[in-house]
């Protein structure tokens, strides 16, 4: 009977798999043009798989989504879904094995992340049961251990977190570009960017796909099967961005309108702009070999107090601390460093302290009130970071039923944790919310 079930599952998969986002919309984070990997043996259960992304756009940094994707119905496909949301769809043939499934798929042109949400995500069920009969939808307010309803706490949030633009202002302009960062500076105290060191020695601002182990992938960003680390700056400067990449929240319309503005900038160019606007730049040390040259450039430009450093690879911020252990009169570190966590372990505070961090940066959905209190109790500042546009749409579609995609209710819920800074994709929305709060308080 077991062999028959396995065979039927394989037949269902091969006959009904839709080579588009339909499959991942209902199973796992919709990382398009990715290779998804089923790590659960089909011999154990032919109809259930645990998915993790091999190439997760740098959002989850090659980690399994432990909290929300522990189980999913492998062959749960909506027959009403199709690839008609795309103007052109590229198909690929799934590879089936009894103990391991790998699927390559891609999506063609979609107008924007918003149109993706309207045309495809809203057709999918808002929740679905796992093998234990539990819903995959939660309350973000409850999940973060907040006492009040997110929609009723406008007056109960007593502090004003710093507004940090995630990769600039990515829904209004292409991420990590000078135009996007300057636009974010109109709403933000700080802007987060990603930095790589190219083989020619130039520091550039870029995110790319891939994981911590293999960062800077150009396949989805620029339609090139290579890494940014393989290029010189002259080559990188000539790259053209893929306007239909779903992680580009601004959409192809804006990208075509501002095509001349969109190129991969050097870190020096971005810091020069920041010196004019006065915005603080939070540099994620994305690629290998970045700490020393980034620190030197910042000091050469006399911008020590206007630049912070962070990384998921804590050895990089530890290197900054080793080189610059200086403290202010009040005992705080002069050089600000942030320890980034995706799924923080129980000893995350100790790990951050060991790296000499002055801040801890948590993914928004893991930032509970208790964790924020632990961070502040250890003498460090706190910040949350949002996932990219596609990941956020997934979360509000399949995980959290009580908030929208970075709307005021979501921001209010996160603010209630007491976190001191919020690195968001919609800094204008957060800035306007804080302004309304201030008016109410008066």
PDB file of C-alpha atoms in Angstrom, residues 58-283:
ATOM      1  CA  UNK A  58      19.242  36.509   0.872  1.00  0.00           C
ATOM      2  CA  UNK A  59      16.103  36.998   2.970  1.00  0.00           C
ATOM      3  CA  UNK A  60      16.442  33.928   5.175  1.00  0.00           C
ATOM      4  CA  UNK A  61      20.116  33.316   4.548  1.00  0.00           C
ATOM      5  CA  UNK A  62      19.926  29.620   3.818  1.00  0.00           C
ATOM      6  CA  UNK A  63      18.042  28.784   6.972  1.00  0.00           C
ATOM      7  CA  UNK A  64      14.989  26.577   7.286  1.00  0.00           C
ATOM      8  CA  UNK A  65      11.844  28.512   8.153  1.00  0.00           C
ATOM      9  CA  UNK A  66      11.526  26.686  11.444  1.00  0.00           C
ATOM     10  CA  UNK A  67       8.637  28.507  12.984  1.00  0.00           C
ATOM     11  CA  UNK A  68       6.055  28.568  10.202  1.00  0.00           C
ATOM     12  CA  UNK A  69       6.995  25.998   7.572  1.00  0.00           C
ATOM     13  CA  UNK A  70       7.432  22.894   9.668  1.00  0.00           C
ATOM     14  CA  UNK A  71       4.903  20.994   7.573  1.00  0.00           C
ATOM     15  CA  UNK A  72       2.866  21.531   4.446  1.00  0.00           C
ATOM     16  CA  UNK A  73       0.653  19.464   2.125  1.00  0.00           C
ATOM     17  CA  UNK A  74       2.961  18.654  -0.733  1.00  0.00           C
ATOM     18  CA  UNK A  75       0.305  18.069  -3.372  1.00  0.00           C
ATOM     19  CA  UNK A  76      -2.210  20.704  -2.362  1.00  0.00           C
ATOM     20  CA  UNK A  77      -2.788  22.423  -5.705  1.00  0.00           C
ATOM     21  CA  UNK A  78      -5.624  24.780  -6.555  1.00  0.00           C
ATOM     22  CA  UNK A  79      -7.042  23.740  -9.964  1.00  0.00           C
ATOM     23  CA  UNK A  80      -8.426  27.253 -10.412  1.00  0.00           C
ATOM     24  CA  UNK A  81      -4.958  28.750 -10.442  1.00  0.00           C
ATOM     25  CA  UNK A  82      -3.069  29.191 -13.648  1.00  0.00           C
ATOM     26  CA  UNK A  83      -0.165  31.144 -15.025  1.00  0.00           C
ATOM     27  CA  UNK A  84      -2.453  33.662 -16.761  1.00  0.00           C
ATOM     28  CA  UNK A  85      -1.197  36.372 -14.431  1.00  0.00           C
ATOM     29  CA  UNK A  86       1.982  36.330 -16.427  1.00  0.00           C
ATOM     30  CA  UNK A  87       2.450  37.592 -19.926  1.00  0.00           C
ATOM     31  CA  UNK A  88       4.983  34.876 -20.615  1.00  0.00           C
ATOM     32  CA  UNK A  89       5.788  31.843 -18.538  1.00  0.00           C
ATOM     33  CA  UNK A  90       8.888  29.726 -18.633  1.00  0.00           C
ATOM     34  CA  UNK A  91       8.322  26.109 -17.738  1.00  0.00           C
ATOM     35  CA  UNK A  92      10.649  23.483 -16.432  1.00  0.00           C
ATOM     36  CA  UNK A  93      10.288  19.769 -15.831  1.00  0.00           C
ATOM     37  CA  UNK A  94      10.158  18.691 -12.197  1.00  0.00           C
ATOM     38  CA  UNK A  95      12.538  15.999 -11.074  1.00  0.00           C
ATOM     39  CA  UNK A  96      10.928  13.280  -8.944  1.00  0.00           C
ATOM     40  CA  UNK A  97      12.648  10.852  -6.617  1.00  0.00           C
ATOM     41  CA  UNK A  98      11.320   8.639  -3.871  1.00  0.00           C
ATOM     42  CA  UNK A  99      13.291  10.321  -1.114  1.00  0.00           C
ATOM     43  CA  UNK A 100      14.070  13.747  -2.529  1.00  0.00           C
ATOM     44  CA  UNK A 101      12.192  16.188  -4.715  1.00  0.00           C
ATOM     45  CA  UNK A 102      13.777  19.120  -6.485  1.00  0.00           C
ATOM     46  CA  UNK A 103      11.722  21.528  -8.534  1.00  0.00           C
ATOM     47  CA  UNK A 104      12.985  24.258 -10.801  1.00  0.00           C
ATOM     48  CA  UNK A 105      10.395  26.808 -11.835  1.00  0.00           C
ATOM     49  CA  UNK A 106      10.170  30.368 -13.034  1.00  0.00           C
ATOM     50  CA  UNK A 107       7.624  33.065 -13.602  1.00  0.00           C
ATOM     51  CA  UNK A 108       7.371  35.400 -16.539  1.00  0.00           C
ATOM     52  CA  UNK A 109       6.443  39.043 -16.628  1.00  0.00           C
ATOM     53  CA  UNK A 110       4.198  40.389 -13.892  1.00  0.00           C
ATOM     54  CA  UNK A 111       3.445  44.095 -13.669  1.00  0.00           C
ATOM     55  CA  UNK A 112       4.374  44.446 -10.015  1.00  0.00           C
ATOM     56  CA  UNK A 113       4.276  42.777  -6.638  1.00  0.00           C
ATOM     57  CA  UNK A 114       0.940  44.477  -6.031  1.00  0.00           C
ATOM     58  CA  UNK A 115      -0.549  42.987  -9.205  1.00  0.00           C
ATOM     59  CA  UNK A 116       0.834  39.618  -8.180  1.00  0.00           C
ATOM     60  CA  UNK A 117      -1.008  39.925  -4.887  1.00  0.00           C
ATOM     61  CA  UNK A 118      -4.228  40.951  -6.600  1.00  0.00           C
ATOM     62  CA  UNK A 119      -4.158  38.473  -9.462  1.00  0.00           C
ATOM     63  CA  UNK A 120      -2.766  35.391  -7.839  1.00  0.00           C
ATOM     64  CA  UNK A 121      -2.442  35.499  -4.065  1.00  0.00           C
ATOM     65  CA  UNK A 122      -5.999  36.600  -3.464  1.00  0.00           C
ATOM     66  CA  UNK A 123      -7.261  33.558  -5.361  1.00  0.00           C
ATOM     67  CA  UNK A 124      -5.540  31.188  -2.974  1.00  0.00           C
ATOM     68  CA  UNK A 125      -7.036  29.994   0.290  1.00  0.00           C
ATOM     69  CA  UNK A 126      -6.246  32.312   3.193  1.00  0.00           C
ATOM     70  CA  UNK A 127      -5.142  29.385   5.284  1.00  0.00           C
ATOM     71  CA  UNK A 128      -4.698  25.653   5.005  1.00  0.00           C
ATOM     72  CA  UNK A 129      -4.242  22.852   7.532  1.00  0.00           C
ATOM     73  CA  UNK A 130      -1.005  21.047   8.152  1.00  0.00           C
ATOM     74  CA  UNK A 131      -0.722  17.373   8.939  1.00  0.00           C
ATOM     75  CA  UNK A 132      -1.777  18.018  12.524  1.00  0.00           C
ATOM     76  CA  UNK A 133      -4.961  19.798  11.451  1.00  0.00           C
ATOM     77  CA  UNK A 134      -3.652  23.193  12.602  1.00  0.00           C
ATOM     78  CA  UNK A 135      -4.055  26.384  10.635  1.00  0.00           C
ATOM     79  CA  UNK A 136      -1.015  28.072   9.137  1.00  0.00           C
ATOM     80  CA  UNK A 137      -2.523  31.468   9.983  1.00  0.00           C
ATOM     81  CA  UNK A 138      -1.741  33.258  13.214  1.00  0.00           C
ATOM     82  CA  UNK A 139      -2.347  36.561  14.896  1.00  0.00           C
ATOM     83  CA  UNK A 140       0.811  38.669  14.683  1.00  0.00           C
ATOM     84  CA  UNK A 141      -0.314  40.503  17.813  1.00  0.00           C
ATOM     85  CA  UNK A 142      -0.556  37.231  19.737  1.00  0.00           C
ATOM     86  CA  UNK A 143       2.618  35.870  18.162  1.00  0.00           C
ATOM     87  CA  UNK A 144       4.621  38.869  19.382  1.00  0.00           C
ATOM     88  CA  UNK A 145       3.026  38.488  22.812  1.00  0.00           C
ATOM     89  CA  UNK A 146       1.303  41.861  22.725  1.00  0.00           C
ATOM     90  CA  UNK A 147      -1.605  42.426  25.077  1.00  0.00           C
ATOM     91  CA  UNK A 148      -3.578  44.887  22.955  1.00  0.00           C
ATOM     92  CA  UNK A 149      -5.261  44.479  19.593  1.00  0.00           C
ATOM     93  CA  UNK A 150      -3.000  45.924  16.865  1.00  0.00           C
ATOM     94  CA  UNK A 151      -5.840  48.026  15.516  1.00  0.00           C
ATOM     95  CA  UNK A 152      -6.598  49.564  18.887  1.00  0.00           C
ATOM     96  CA  UNK A 153      -3.233  50.596  20.231  1.00  0.00           C
ATOM     97  CA  UNK A 154      -2.715  53.927  18.492  1.00  0.00           C
ATOM     98  CA  UNK A 155      -2.715  55.729  21.833  1.00  0.00           C
ATOM     99  CA  UNK A 156      -0.931  53.015  23.813  1.00  0.00           C
ATOM    100  CA  UNK A 157       2.424  53.119  22.025  1.00  0.00           C
ATOM    101  CA  UNK A 158       4.509  55.422  24.173  1.00  0.00           C
ATOM    102  CA  UNK A 159       7.714  55.561  22.156  1.00  0.00           C
ATOM    103  CA  UNK A 160       8.680  56.560  18.648  1.00  0.00           C
ATOM    104  CA  UNK A 161      10.970  54.048  16.916  1.00  0.00           C
ATOM    105  CA  UNK A 162      13.460  55.277  14.374  1.00  0.00           C
ATOM    106  CA  UNK A 163      12.317  54.900  10.773  1.00  0.00           C
ATOM    107  CA  UNK A 164      14.853  52.934   8.735  1.00  0.00           C
ATOM    108  CA  UNK A 165      14.412  52.447   4.999  1.00  0.00           C
ATOM    109  CA  UNK A 166      15.072  48.851   3.938  1.00  0.00           C
ATOM    110  CA  UNK A 167      17.401  49.049   0.910  1.00  0.00           C
ATOM    111  CA  UNK A 168      16.159  52.586   0.388  1.00  0.00           C
ATOM    112  CA  UNK A 169      12.514  53.168  -0.515  1.00  0.00           C
ATOM    113  CA  UNK A 170      11.993  50.014  -2.565  1.00  0.00           C
ATOM    114  CA  UNK A 171       8.280  50.386  -3.340  1.00  0.00           C
ATOM    115  CA  UNK A 172       8.867  53.850  -4.801  1.00  0.00           C
ATOM    116  CA  UNK A 173      12.236  53.304  -6.449  1.00  0.00           C
ATOM    117  CA  UNK A 174      14.623  50.442  -7.244  1.00  0.00           C
ATOM    118  CA  UNK A 175      16.299  49.073  -4.139  1.00  0.00           C
ATOM    119  CA  UNK A 176      19.904  49.964  -3.259  1.00  0.00           C
ATOM    120  CA  UNK A 177      20.155  52.711  -5.869  1.00  0.00           C
ATOM    121  CA  UNK A 178      21.146  56.308  -5.202  1.00  0.00           C
ATOM    122  CA  UNK A 179      17.705  57.499  -6.274  1.00  0.00           C
ATOM    123  CA  UNK A 180      15.960  55.100  -3.866  1.00  0.00           C
ATOM    124  CA  UNK A 181      18.223  55.969  -0.957  1.00  0.00           C
ATOM    125  CA  UNK A 182      17.829  59.711  -1.482  1.00  0.00           C
ATOM    126  CA  UNK A 183      14.053  59.224  -1.656  1.00  0.00           C
ATOM    127  CA  UNK A 184      14.080  57.261   1.602  1.00  0.00           C
ATOM    128  CA  UNK A 185      16.052  60.029   3.291  1.00  0.00           C
ATOM    129  CA  UNK A 186      12.942  62.233   3.000  1.00  0.00           C
ATOM    130  CA  UNK A 187      11.118  59.951   5.469  1.00  0.00           C
ATOM    131  CA  UNK A 188      13.860  58.193   7.426  1.00  0.00           C
ATOM    132  CA  UNK A 189      16.441  58.867  10.076  1.00  0.00           C
ATOM    133  CA  UNK A 190      18.413  55.896   8.770  1.00  0.00           C
ATOM    134  CA  UNK A 191      18.660  53.828   5.591  1.00  0.00           C
ATOM    135  CA  UNK A 192      19.881  50.240   5.389  1.00  0.00           C
ATOM    136  CA  UNK A 193      21.999  49.186   2.401  1.00  0.00           C
ATOM    137  CA  UNK A 194      23.949  46.085   1.331  1.00  0.00           C
ATOM    138  CA  UNK A 195      27.629  46.199   0.430  1.00  0.00           C
ATOM    139  CA  UNK A 196      29.935  43.887  -1.528  1.00  0.00           C
ATOM    140  CA  UNK A 197      33.663  44.097  -2.263  1.00  0.00           C
ATOM    141  CA  UNK A 198      34.355  43.349  -5.924  1.00  0.00           C
ATOM    142  CA  UNK A 199      37.452  41.569  -7.146  1.00  0.00           C
ATOM    143  CA  UNK A 200      38.843  44.869  -8.439  1.00  0.00           C
ATOM    144  CA  UNK A 201      38.699  46.335  -4.920  1.00  0.00           C
ATOM    145  CA  UNK A 202      35.632  48.543  -5.431  1.00  0.00           C
ATOM    146  CA  UNK A 203      32.926  48.610  -2.764  1.00  0.00           C
ATOM    147  CA  UNK A 204      29.449  48.559  -4.274  1.00  0.00           C
ATOM    148  CA  UNK A 205      25.875  48.777  -2.992  1.00  0.00           C
ATOM    149  CA  UNK A 206      23.851  45.750  -4.101  1.00  0.00           C
ATOM    150  CA  UNK A 207      21.767  42.928  -2.651  1.00  0.00           C
ATOM    151  CA  UNK A 208      21.292  40.166  -5.221  1.00  0.00           C
ATOM    152  CA  UNK A 209      19.993  36.657  -4.718  1.00  0.00           C
ATOM    153  CA  UNK A 210      21.625  33.711  -3.051  1.00  0.00           C
ATOM    154  CA  UNK A 211      22.496  32.837   0.521  1.00  0.00           C
ATOM    155  CA  UNK A 212      25.222  33.791   2.988  1.00  0.00           C
ATOM    156  CA  UNK A 213      27.292  30.962   1.568  1.00  0.00           C
ATOM    157  CA  UNK A 214      26.720  32.064  -2.026  1.00  0.00           C
ATOM    158  CA  UNK A 215      25.695  35.748  -2.061  1.00  0.00           C
ATOM    159  CA  UNK A 216      25.280  38.229  -4.877  1.00  0.00           C
ATOM    160  CA  UNK A 217      23.530  35.984  -7.407  1.00  0.00           C
ATOM    161  CA  UNK A 218      22.641  37.896 -10.592  1.00  0.00           C
ATOM    162  CA  UNK A 219      20.280  35.404 -12.201  1.00  0.00           C
ATOM    163  CA  UNK A 220      17.003  36.958 -11.111  1.00  0.00           C
ATOM    164  CA  UNK A 221      18.265  40.485 -10.597  1.00  0.00           C
ATOM    165  CA  UNK A 222      19.936  40.898 -13.972  1.00  0.00           C
ATOM    166  CA  UNK A 223      19.161  37.736 -15.986  1.00  0.00           C
ATOM    167  CA  UNK A 224      22.797  36.659 -15.811  1.00  0.00           C
ATOM    168  CA  UNK A 225      23.923  33.297 -14.460  1.00  0.00           C
ATOM    169  CA  UNK A 226      26.791  34.669 -12.397  1.00  0.00           C
ATOM    170  CA  UNK A 227      27.665  36.303  -9.089  1.00  0.00           C
ATOM    171  CA  UNK A 228      28.409  39.964  -8.567  1.00  0.00           C
ATOM    172  CA  UNK A 229      31.668  38.796  -6.987  1.00  0.00           C
ATOM    173  CA  UNK A 230      32.830  37.573 -10.398  1.00  0.00           C
ATOM    174  CA  UNK A 231      32.757  41.066 -11.901  1.00  0.00           C
ATOM    175  CA  UNK A 232      34.843  44.210 -11.937  1.00  0.00           C
ATOM    176  CA  UNK A 233      33.088  47.478 -11.241  1.00  0.00           C
ATOM    177  CA  UNK A 234      33.170  48.451 -14.894  1.00  0.00           C
ATOM    178  CA  UNK A 235      31.278  45.248 -15.673  1.00  0.00           C
ATOM    179  CA  UNK A 236      28.897  45.676 -12.729  1.00  0.00           C
ATOM    180  CA  UNK A 237      28.109  49.265 -13.702  1.00  0.00           C
ATOM    181  CA  UNK A 238      26.951  48.093 -17.106  1.00  0.00           C
ATOM    182  CA  UNK A 239      24.454  45.555 -15.776  1.00  0.00           C
ATOM    183  CA  UNK A 240      20.773  46.034 -16.602  1.00  0.00           C
ATOM    184  CA  UNK A 241      18.201  45.163 -13.956  1.00  0.00           C
ATOM    185  CA  UNK A 242      15.397  42.725 -14.737  1.00  0.00           C
ATOM    186  CA  UNK A 243      12.244  44.895 -14.514  1.00  0.00           C
ATOM    187  CA  UNK A 244      10.039  41.828 -13.980  1.00  0.00           C
ATOM    188  CA  UNK A 245      11.879  40.480 -10.957  1.00  0.00           C
ATOM    189  CA  UNK A 246       9.168  40.216  -8.296  1.00  0.00           C
ATOM    190  CA  UNK A 247      11.466  41.338  -5.489  1.00  0.00           C
ATOM    191  CA  UNK A 248      11.632  44.761  -7.130  1.00  0.00           C
ATOM    192  CA  UNK A 249       8.609  46.205  -5.382  1.00  0.00           C
ATOM    193  CA  UNK A 250       8.551  49.403  -7.444  1.00  0.00           C
ATOM    194  CA  UNK A 251       7.473  47.436 -10.539  1.00  0.00           C
ATOM    195  CA  UNK A 252       8.530  47.645 -14.196  1.00  0.00           C
ATOM    196  CA  UNK A 253       6.747  50.943 -14.837  1.00  0.00           C
ATOM    197  CA  UNK A 254       8.938  52.926 -12.475  1.00  0.00           C
ATOM    198  CA  UNK A 255      12.006  50.993 -13.539  1.00  0.00           C
ATOM    199  CA  UNK A 256      11.462  51.900 -17.179  1.00  0.00           C
ATOM    200  CA  UNK A 257      10.654  55.514 -16.350  1.00  0.00           C
ATOM    201  CA  UNK A 258      13.806  55.946 -14.272  1.00  0.00           C
ATOM    202  CA  UNK A 259      16.068  53.573 -16.201  1.00  0.00           C
ATOM    203  CA  UNK A 260      18.869  56.121 -16.429  1.00  0.00           C
ATOM    204  CA  UNK A 261      18.921  56.425 -12.638  1.00  0.00           C
ATOM    205  CA  UNK A 262      19.229  52.704 -12.031  1.00  0.00           C
ATOM    206  CA  UNK A 263      22.725  51.319 -11.942  1.00  0.00           C
ATOM    207  CA  UNK A 264      24.819  49.683  -9.242  1.00  0.00           C
ATOM    208  CA  UNK A 265      26.425  52.541  -7.295  1.00  0.00           C
ATOM    209  CA  UNK A 266      29.677  52.559  -5.398  1.00  0.00           C
ATOM    210  CA  UNK A 267      29.576  52.872  -1.638  1.00  0.00           C
ATOM    211  CA  UNK A 268      31.505  56.119  -1.947  1.00  0.00           C
ATOM    212  CA  UNK A 269      28.747  57.600  -4.125  1.00  0.00           C
ATOM    213  CA  UNK A 270      26.045  56.576  -1.652  1.00  0.00           C
ATOM    214  CA  UNK A 271      27.979  57.946   1.323  1.00  0.00           C
ATOM    215  CA  UNK A 272      28.552  61.229  -0.506  1.00  0.00           C
ATOM    216  CA  UNK A 273      24.791  61.534  -1.011  1.00  0.00           C
ATOM    217  CA  UNK A 274      24.186  60.689   2.667  1.00  0.00           C
ATOM    218  CA  UNK A 275      26.575  63.378   3.789  1.00  0.00           C
ATOM    219  CA  UNK A 276      24.418  65.901   1.916  1.00  0.00           C
ATOM    220  CA  UNK A 277      21.066  64.619   3.228  1.00  0.00           C
ATOM    221  CA  UNK A 278      22.288  63.861   6.743  1.00  0.00           C
ATOM    222  CA  UNK A 279      20.663  60.421   6.854  1.00  0.00           C
ATOM    223  CA  UNK A 280      22.453  57.697   8.820  1.00  0.00           C
ATOM    224  CA  UNK A 281      23.568  54.758   6.695  1.00  0.00           C
ATOM    225  CA  UNK A 282      23.356  51.249   8.125  1.00  0.00           C
ATOM    226  CA  UNK A 283      25.706  49.080   6.079  1.00  0.00           C
TER     227      UNK A 283
END
